[in-house]
PDB file of C-alpha atoms in Angstrom:
ATOM      1  CA  LEU O   1      49.217 -43.702  18.359  1.00  0.00           C
ATOM      2  CA  ARG O   2      52.011 -45.149  16.435  1.00  0.00           C
ATOM      3  CA  HIS O   3      51.661 -42.810  13.489  1.00  0.00           C
ATOM      4  CA  LEU O   4      51.149 -39.997  15.980  1.00  0.00           C
ATOM      5  CA  GLY O   5      53.964 -41.372  17.661  1.00  0.00           C
ATOM      6  CA  VAL O   6      52.774 -41.517  20.958  1.00  0.00           C
ATOM      7  CA  GLU O   7      54.419 -44.573  23.173  1.00  0.00           C
ATOM      8  CA  ARG O   8      52.238 -45.015  25.110  1.00  0.00           C
ATOM      9  CA  ALA O   9      49.311 -43.679  26.188  1.00  0.00           C
ATOM     10  CA  SER O  10      46.339 -43.513  29.103  1.00  0.00           C
ATOM     11  CA  VAL O  11      43.330 -44.875  27.599  1.00  0.00           C
ATOM     12  CA  LEU O  12      39.501 -44.720  28.752  1.00  0.00           C
ATOM     13  CA  GLY O  13      36.584 -46.650  26.687  1.00  0.00           C
ATOM     14  CA  HIS O  14      32.902 -46.182  27.427  1.00  0.00           C
ATOM     15  CA  SER O  15      30.545 -48.732  26.716  1.00  0.00           C
ATOM     16  CA  MET O  16      31.123 -49.776  23.713  1.00  0.00           C
ATOM     17  CA  GLY O  17      33.896 -47.810  23.329  1.00  0.00           C
ATOM     18  CA  GLY O  18      35.190 -50.017  26.473  1.00  0.00           C
ATOM     19  CA  PHE O  19      35.023 -53.236  24.194  1.00  0.00           C
ATOM     20  CA  VAL O  20      37.930 -51.302  22.134  1.00  0.00           C
ATOM     21  CA  ALA O  21      39.457 -50.273  24.974  1.00  0.00           C
ATOM     22  CA  GLN O  22      40.113 -53.988  26.140  1.00  0.00           C
ATOM     23  CA  ARG O  23      41.105 -55.243  23.017  1.00  0.00           C
ATOM     24  CA  LEU O  24      43.230 -52.376  22.678  1.00  0.00           C
ATOM     25  CA  ALA O  25      45.470 -53.397  26.312  1.00  0.00           C
ATOM     26  CA  ALA O  26      45.166 -56.827  25.778  1.00  0.00           C
ATOM     27  CA  ARG O  27      46.367 -56.949  21.882  1.00  0.00           C
ATOM     28  CA  HIS O  28      49.336 -53.667  22.376  1.00  0.00           C
ATOM     29  CA  PRO O  29      50.032 -53.992  26.044  1.00  0.00           C
ATOM     30  CA  GLY O  30      53.128 -51.739  25.463  1.00  0.00           C
ATOM     31  CA  LEU O  31      51.051 -49.091  23.790  1.00  0.00           C
ATOM     32  CA  VAL O  32      48.860 -48.560  26.974  1.00  0.00           C
ATOM     33  CA  ASP O  33      49.754 -47.173  30.507  1.00  0.00           C
ATOM     34  CA  ARG O  34      46.751 -47.330  32.509  1.00  0.00           C
ATOM     35  CA  LEU O  35      43.378 -48.646  30.984  1.00  0.00           C
ATOM     36  CA  VAL O  36      39.803 -47.010  32.295  1.00  0.00           C
ATOM     37  CA  LEU O  37      36.774 -49.083  31.122  1.00  0.00           C
ATOM     38  CA  VAL O  38      33.492 -47.452  32.160  1.00  0.00           C
ATOM     39  CA  ALA O  39      30.066 -49.112  31.930  1.00  0.00           C
ATOM     40  CA  THR O  40      30.958 -52.058  29.914  1.00  0.00           C
ATOM     41  CA  GLY O  41      31.898 -55.743  29.996  1.00  0.00           C
ATOM     42  CA  THR O  42      33.136 -58.614  27.550  1.00  0.00           C
ATOM     43  CA  GLY O  43      30.057 -57.919  25.406  1.00  0.00           C
ATOM     44  CA  ALA O  44      26.804 -56.993  24.797  1.00  0.00           C
ATOM     45  CA  GLY O  45      24.893 -59.839  26.513  1.00  0.00           C
ATOM     46  CA  ALA O  46      21.059 -60.912  25.720  1.00  0.00           C
ATOM     47  CA  ARG O  47      19.019 -58.138  27.217  1.00  0.00           C
ATOM     48  CA  ASN O  48      21.308 -55.314  25.743  1.00  0.00           C
ATOM     49  CA  ALA O  49      21.211 -56.902  22.329  1.00  0.00           C
ATOM     50  CA  ALA O  50      17.314 -57.021  22.571  1.00  0.00           C
ATOM     51  CA  THR O  51      17.115 -52.921  23.499  1.00  0.00           C
ATOM     52  CA  PHE O  52      20.061 -51.676  20.436  1.00  0.00           C
ATOM     53  CA  GLU O  53      18.197 -54.022  18.039  1.00  0.00           C
ATOM     54  CA  GLU O  54      14.957 -52.100  18.748  1.00  0.00           C
ATOM     55  CA  MET O  55      16.786 -48.724  18.839  1.00  0.00           C
ATOM     56  CA  ALA O  56      18.116 -49.448  15.411  1.00  0.00           C
ATOM     57  CA  GLU O  57      14.950 -50.878  14.517  1.00  0.00           C
ATOM     58  CA  LYS O  58      13.011 -47.741  15.522  1.00  0.00           C
ATOM     59  CA  LEU O  59      15.765 -45.589  13.498  1.00  0.00           C
ATOM     60  CA  ASP O  60      15.486 -47.791  10.502  1.00  0.00           C
ATOM     61  CA  ALA O  61      11.791 -47.173  10.523  1.00  0.00           C
ATOM     62  CA  GLY O  62      12.414 -43.228  10.348  1.00  0.00           C
ATOM     63  CA  GLU O  63      10.858 -42.525  13.811  1.00  0.00           C
ATOM     64  CA  ASP O  64      11.150 -38.821  14.595  1.00  0.00           C
ATOM     65  CA  ALA O  65      14.536 -37.685  16.394  1.00  0.00           C
ATOM     66  CA  GLU O  66      13.535 -36.695  19.393  1.00  0.00           C
ATOM     67  CA  ARG O  67      10.489 -39.452  20.261  1.00  0.00           C
ATOM     68  CA  TRP O  68      13.548 -41.452  19.867  1.00  0.00           C
ATOM     69  CA  PHE O  69      15.877 -39.731  21.969  1.00  0.00           C
ATOM     70  CA  ARG O  70      13.888 -39.804  24.851  1.00  0.00           C
ATOM     71  CA  ARG O  71      13.961 -43.566  23.929  1.00  0.00           C
ATOM     72  CA  LEU O  72      17.917 -43.177  24.529  1.00  0.00           C
ATOM     73  CA  PHE O  73      17.919 -41.260  26.799  1.00  0.00           C
ATOM     74  CA  ASP O  74      15.658 -43.472  29.543  1.00  0.00           C
ATOM     75  CA  ALA O  75      18.536 -46.194  28.557  1.00  0.00           C
ATOM     76  CA  ILE O  76      21.177 -43.867  29.665  1.00  0.00           C
ATOM     77  CA  PHE O  77      20.088 -41.573  32.142  1.00  0.00           C
ATOM     78  CA  THR O  78      18.354 -41.947  35.941  1.00  0.00           C
ATOM     79  CA  ARG O  79      14.865 -40.777  35.880  1.00  0.00           C
ATOM     80  CA  ARG O  80      16.704 -37.965  38.647  1.00  0.00           C
ATOM     81  CA  PHE O  81      18.417 -36.659  35.910  1.00  0.00           C
ATOM     82  CA  LEU O  82      15.238 -36.564  33.438  1.00  0.00           C
ATOM     83  CA  ASP O  83      13.170 -35.182  35.803  1.00  0.00           C
ATOM     84  CA  ASP O  84      14.707 -32.145  35.939  1.00  0.00           C
ATOM     85  CA  PRO O  85      13.420 -29.787  33.031  1.00  0.00           C
ATOM     86  CA  ALA O  86      16.747 -27.705  33.088  1.00  0.00           C
ATOM     87  CA  LYS O  87      19.141 -31.020  32.516  1.00  0.00           C
ATOM     88  CA  ALA O  88      16.566 -32.438  30.180  1.00  0.00           C
ATOM     89  CA  GLU O  89      15.928 -29.696  27.955  1.00  0.00           C
ATOM     90  CA  ALA O  90      19.601 -29.001  27.617  1.00  0.00           C
ATOM     91  CA  VAL O  91      20.675 -32.942  26.669  1.00  0.00           C
ATOM     92  CA  MET O  92      18.045 -33.144  24.132  1.00  0.00           C
ATOM     93  CA  ALA O  93      18.696 -29.712  22.613  1.00  0.00           C
ATOM     94  CA  TRP O  94      22.254 -30.617  22.215  1.00  0.00           C
ATOM     95  CA  ALA O  95      21.019 -34.335  20.866  1.00  0.00           C
ATOM     96  CA  LEU O  96      19.019 -32.145  18.450  1.00  0.00           C
ATOM     97  CA  ASN O  97      21.281 -29.765  17.432  1.00  0.00           C
ATOM     98  CA  TYR O  98      24.498 -31.928  17.548  1.00  0.00           C
ATOM     99  CA  PRO O  99      26.850 -30.919  14.074  1.00  0.00           C
ATOM    100  CA  TRP O 100      27.867 -34.688  13.061  1.00  0.00           C
ATOM    101  CA  PRO O 101      24.861 -36.731  13.475  1.00  0.00           C
ATOM    102  CA  GLN O 102      25.039 -40.899  13.342  1.00  0.00           C
ATOM    103  CA  SER O 103      22.737 -42.292   9.929  1.00  0.00           C
ATOM    104  CA  ALA O 104      20.000 -44.600  10.895  1.00  0.00           C
ATOM    105  CA  ARG O 105      22.609 -47.157   8.494  1.00  0.00           C
ATOM    106  CA  ALA O 106      25.746 -46.297  11.167  1.00  0.00           C
ATOM    107  CA  PHE O 107      23.377 -46.468  13.808  1.00  0.00           C
ATOM    108  CA  ARG O 108      22.924 -50.369  12.300  1.00  0.00           C
ATOM    109  CA  ARG O 109      26.333 -50.575  11.867  1.00  0.00           C
ATOM    110  CA  GLN O 110      26.852 -49.830  15.253  1.00  0.00           C
ATOM    111  CA  VAL O 111      25.085 -52.540  16.853  1.00  0.00           C
ATOM    112  CA  ASP O 112      25.883 -55.186  14.835  1.00  0.00           C
ATOM    113  CA  ALA O 113      29.347 -54.367  16.203  1.00  0.00           C
ATOM    114  CA  VAL O 114      28.322 -54.853  19.579  1.00  0.00           C
ATOM    115  CA  ILE O 115      26.240 -57.546  19.836  1.00  0.00           C
ATOM    116  CA  ALA O 116      28.623 -59.535  17.895  1.00  0.00           C
ATOM    117  CA  TYR O 117      31.635 -58.858  19.742  1.00  0.00           C
ATOM    118  CA  ASP O 118      32.902 -61.033  22.407  1.00  0.00           C
ATOM    119  CA  GLY O 119      35.744 -59.734  25.214  1.00  0.00           C
ATOM    120  CA  SER O 120      35.413 -63.134  27.427  1.00  0.00           C
ATOM    121  CA  ALA O 121      39.482 -64.062  25.652  1.00  0.00           C
ATOM    122  CA  ASP O 122      40.554 -60.491  26.185  1.00  0.00           C
ATOM    123  CA  VAL O 123      40.280 -59.819  29.883  1.00  0.00           C
ATOM    124  CA  GLY O 124      42.570 -62.449  31.003  1.00  0.00           C
ATOM    125  CA  ALA O 125      45.301 -60.823  28.729  1.00  0.00           C
ATOM    126  CA  ILE O 126      45.377 -57.531  30.014  1.00  0.00           C
ATOM    127  CA  THR O 127      48.296 -56.841  32.127  1.00  0.00           C
ATOM    128  CA  VAL O 128      48.255 -52.733  32.586  1.00  0.00           C
ATOM    129  CA  PRO O 129      47.245 -51.364  35.614  1.00  0.00           C
ATOM    130  CA  THR O 130      43.069 -51.196  35.113  1.00  0.00           C
ATOM    131  CA  LEU O 131      39.622 -49.279  36.508  1.00  0.00           C
ATOM    132  CA  VAL O 132      36.610 -50.312  35.829  1.00  0.00           C
ATOM    133  CA  VAL O 133      34.310 -47.805  36.778  1.00  0.00           C
ATOM    134  CA  ALA O 134      30.107 -48.563  37.238  1.00  0.00           C
ATOM    135  CA  GLY O 135      26.792 -46.272  37.500  1.00  0.00           C
ATOM    136  CA  ARG O 136      24.860 -47.360  40.306  1.00  0.00           C
ATOM    137  CA  GLU O 137      21.729 -47.360  38.969  1.00  0.00           C
ATOM    138  CA  ASP O 138      22.990 -47.954  35.469  1.00  0.00           C
ATOM    139  CA  ILE O 139      20.819 -50.655  33.451  1.00  0.00           C
ATOM    140  CA  LEU O 140      22.558 -51.470  30.703  1.00  0.00           C
ATOM    141  CA  TYR O 141      25.964 -52.838  32.711  1.00  0.00           C
ATOM    142  CA  PRO O 142      23.854 -53.067  36.533  1.00  0.00           C
ATOM    143  CA  ALA O 143      26.905 -52.214  39.055  1.00  0.00           C
ATOM    144  CA  GLU O 144      26.960 -55.612  39.667  1.00  0.00           C
ATOM    145  CA  GLU O 145      28.132 -57.020  36.423  1.00  0.00           C
ATOM    146  CA  CYS O 146      30.825 -54.736  36.011  1.00  0.00           C
ATOM    147  CA  GLU O 147      32.064 -55.924  39.434  1.00  0.00           C
ATOM    148  CA  ALA O 148      31.970 -58.876  37.943  1.00  0.00           C
ATOM    149  CA  PHE O 149      33.865 -58.343  34.950  1.00  0.00           C
ATOM    150  CA  ALA O 150      36.927 -56.397  37.344  1.00  0.00           C
ATOM    151  CA  ARG O 151      36.913 -59.234  39.138  1.00  0.00           C
ATOM    152  CA  ARG O 152      38.056 -61.285  35.995  1.00  0.00           C
ATOM    153  CA  ILE O 153      40.807 -58.638  35.342  1.00  0.00           C
ATOM    154  CA  PRO O 154      44.146 -59.737  36.976  1.00  0.00           C
ATOM    155  CA  GLY O 155      44.536 -56.605  39.627  1.00  0.00           C
ATOM    156  CA  ALA O 156      41.799 -54.108  38.327  1.00  0.00           C
ATOM    157  CA  ALA O 157      40.676 -51.784  40.528  1.00  0.00           C
ATOM    158  CA  PHE O 158      36.614 -51.305  41.019  1.00  0.00           C
ATOM    159  CA  THR O 159      34.920 -48.422  41.720  1.00  0.00           C
ATOM    160  CA  VAL O 160      30.775 -47.488  42.173  1.00  0.00           C
ATOM    161  CA  ILE O 161      29.767 -43.814  41.209  1.00  0.00           C
ATOM    162  CA  GLU O 162      26.355 -42.900  43.240  1.00  0.00           C
ATOM    163  CA  GLY O 163      23.758 -40.841  40.834  1.00  0.00           C
ATOM    164  CA  ALA O 164      24.930 -42.170  37.825  1.00  0.00           C
ATOM    165  CA  ALA O 165      23.043 -44.696  35.176  1.00  0.00           C
ATOM    166  CA  HIS O 166      24.536 -45.575  31.926  1.00  0.00           C
ATOM    167  CA  ALA O 167      25.957 -42.300  31.465  1.00  0.00           C
ATOM    168  CA  VAL O 168      28.288 -41.773  34.475  1.00  0.00           C
ATOM    169  CA  HIS O 169      30.542 -39.291  33.129  1.00  0.00           C
ATOM    170  CA  THR O 170      27.696 -36.774  32.108  1.00  0.00           C
ATOM    171  CA  GLU O 171      25.242 -37.408  34.984  1.00  0.00           C
ATOM    172  CA  GLN O 172      27.719 -36.997  37.634  1.00  0.00           C
ATOM    173  CA  PRO O 173      31.154 -35.683  35.898  1.00  0.00           C
ATOM    174  CA  GLY O 174      32.583 -34.384  39.066  1.00  0.00           C
ATOM    175  CA  ALA O 175      32.351 -38.121  41.200  1.00  0.00           C
ATOM    176  CA  PHE O 176      33.703 -39.620  37.805  1.00  0.00           C
ATOM    177  CA  VAL O 177      36.756 -37.483  37.854  1.00  0.00           C
ATOM    178  CA  GLU O 178      37.639 -36.899  41.462  1.00  0.00           C
ATOM    179  CA  GLU O 179      37.041 -40.837  41.764  1.00  0.00           C
ATOM    180  CA  GLY O 180      38.720 -42.436  39.491  1.00  0.00           C
ATOM    181  CA  GLY O 181      41.598 -39.859  39.094  1.00  0.00           C
ATOM    182  CA  HIS O 182      42.146 -40.541  43.178  1.00  0.00           C
ATOM    183  CA  VAL O 183      42.045 -44.874  42.373  1.00  0.00           C
ATOM    184  CA  LEU O 184      44.291 -44.150  38.778  1.00  0.00           C
ATOM    185  CA  ASP O 185      46.530 -41.607  41.221  1.00  0.00           C
ATOM    186  CA  ALA O 186      46.899 -45.141  43.814  1.00  0.00           C
ATOM    187  CA  ALA O 187      47.751 -47.399  41.023  1.00  0.00           C
ATOM    188  CA  LEU O 188      50.608 -45.462  39.159  1.00  0.00           C
ATOM    189  CA  GLY O 189      51.290 -42.303  41.721  1.00  0.00           C
ATOM    190  CA  PRO O 190      49.823 -38.416  40.685  1.00  0.00           C
ATOM    191  CA  VAL O 191      49.301 -38.126  36.927  1.00  0.00           C
ATOM    192  CA  GLU O 192      51.605 -34.312  37.197  1.00  0.00           C
ATOM    193  CA  ALA O 193      54.151 -36.103  38.299  1.00  0.00           C
ATOM    194  CA  ARG O 194      54.339 -38.788  35.192  1.00  0.00           C
ATOM    195  CA  ALA O 195      53.814 -36.642  32.373  1.00  0.00           C
ATOM    196  CA  ALA O 196      54.024 -32.247  31.353  1.00  0.00           C
ATOM    197  CA  ASP O 197      51.314 -31.866  29.031  1.00  0.00           C
ATOM    198  CA  LEU O 198      47.876 -32.559  27.617  1.00  0.00           C
ATOM    199  CA  GLN O 199      47.236 -34.042  24.769  1.00  0.00           C
ATOM    200  CA  VAL O 200      43.608 -35.707  23.957  1.00  0.00           C
ATOM    201  CA  ILE O 201      44.939 -37.734  20.847  1.00  0.00           C
ATOM    202  CA  GLY O 202      42.041 -39.251  20.010  1.00  0.00           C
ATOM    203  CA  VAL O 203      37.966 -39.645  20.716  1.00  0.00           C
ATOM    204  CA  VAL O 204      35.874 -42.538  19.171  1.00  0.00           C
ATOM    205  CA  GLU O 205      32.429 -41.584  19.562  1.00  0.00           C
ATOM    206  CA  GLY O 206      29.122 -43.819  19.436  1.00  0.00           C
ATOM    207  CA  PRO O 207      25.369 -42.460  19.636  1.00  0.00           C
ATOM    208  CA  ALA O 208      26.025 -38.496  19.430  1.00  0.00           C
ATOM    209  CA  VAL O 209      24.475 -37.781  22.889  1.00  0.00           C
ATOM    210  CA  ILE O 210      26.944 -39.744  25.810  1.00  0.00           C
ATOM    211  CA  SER O 211      30.056 -37.990  25.178  1.00  0.00           C
ATOM    212  CA  PRO O 212      30.480 -34.370  25.771  1.00  0.00           C
ATOM    213  CA  LEU O 213      28.564 -32.762  27.958  1.00  0.00           C
ATOM    214  CA  PRO O 214      26.006 -29.982  27.803  1.00  0.00           C
ATOM    215  CA  ARG O 215      27.587 -26.850  29.078  1.00  0.00           C
ATOM    216  CA  GLU O 216      24.445 -26.226  31.336  1.00  0.00           C
ATOM    217  CA  ILE O 217      25.238 -29.292  32.835  1.00  0.00           C
ATOM    218  CA  GLU O 218      28.649 -28.802  32.790  1.00  0.00           C
ATOM    219  CA  ALA O 219      28.640 -25.564  35.155  1.00  0.00           C
ATOM    220  CA  GLU O 220      25.927 -26.724  37.239  1.00  0.00           C
ATOM    221  CA  ASP O 221      28.295 -29.520  38.652  1.00  0.00           C
ATOM    222  CA  GLN O 222      31.631 -26.725  38.895  1.00  0.00           C
ATOM    223  CA  ARG O 223      29.329 -25.028  40.868  1.00  0.00           C
ATOM    224  CA  ARG O 224      28.742 -28.199  42.829  1.00  0.00           C
ATOM    225  CA  HIS O 225      32.566 -29.668  43.581  1.00  0.00           C
ATOM    226  CA  GLY O 226      33.864 -26.240  43.367  1.00  0.00           C
ATOM    227  CA  ALA O 227      37.894 -25.711  43.452  1.00  0.00           C
ATOM    228  CA  HIS O 228      38.522 -29.121  44.343  1.00  0.00           C
ATOM    229  CA  HIS O 229      36.938 -30.733  41.311  1.00  0.00           C
ATOM    230  CA  GLY O 230      38.720 -27.665  38.655  1.00  0.00           C
ATOM    231  CA  GLU O 231      41.873 -29.243  40.521  1.00  0.00           C
ATOM    232  CA  ARG O 232      41.492 -32.660  40.052  1.00  0.00           C
ATOM    233  CA  HIS O 233      40.285 -31.995  36.184  1.00  0.00           C
ATOM    234  CA  GLN O 234      43.653 -29.988  36.240  1.00  0.00           C
ATOM    235  CA  SER O 235      45.725 -32.761  37.803  1.00  0.00           C
ATOM    236  CA  MET O 236      44.121 -35.001  34.923  1.00  0.00           C
ATOM    237  CA  SER O 237      44.520 -32.926  31.866  1.00  0.00           C
ATOM    238  CA  ASN O 238      48.645 -33.865  32.551  1.00  0.00           C
ATOM    239  CA  GLU O 239      48.859 -36.731  30.813  1.00  0.00           C
ATOM    240  CA  ARG O 240      48.171 -37.877  27.146  1.00  0.00           C
ATOM    241  CA  VAL O 241      44.642 -39.688  26.760  1.00  0.00           C
ATOM    242  CA  VAL O 242      42.903 -41.784  24.266  1.00  0.00           C
ATOM    243  CA  SER O 243      38.949 -41.909  24.639  1.00  0.00           C
ATOM    244  CA  SER O 244      36.914 -44.307  22.937  1.00  0.00           C
ATOM    245  CA  GLN O 245      33.125 -44.469  23.425  1.00  0.00           C
TER     246      GLN O 245
END
């Protein structure tokens, strides 16, 4: 941020990116305007550590890519999402054709970092306005665990997105933008009154499937949410954003 000459930015972190985001806010509060932590917590926990370790072992063993991604999808999407052929096919095609695939070695190092992370000392040091977002059907970071996590952050707001699992922003992008935007507006005022133009200054990605939205799914979401979603998306585009996933 300093290298880019950005004095303060709104920071959003999802899952492992939530670890990065909360540590940034705790250690460098002057750089963070407001913080959104999505489907995350102070660490992986034993249950998730076992899940991630198994995923790494399968990848190390050379498991077929499509089979491996199906295993991943079972952990991050709702059954309802995966039972929709169009959505399931779209997200699988996107994952298999991702232009910058993550190597087994890189995924293993990511898993090691996730398991080693302990942010329990960070949460009490977060002083910036914070929103914690959970997916109602998330099995990795269940809503009740996210709510307990939010209570540990001074003054944090908490919201649950219905009809979504771990990949909240992929399954319910319209609701994610709407709900998150309303809570942030309440905390700091509408973003359109705070900055001049959009500047997405960085994206740190994890496994290459839970971040960008396949166009088929995005188009359906826009049809469902209509113009109001577009207005909110434009509104939230008027500030400097760092997205960490």
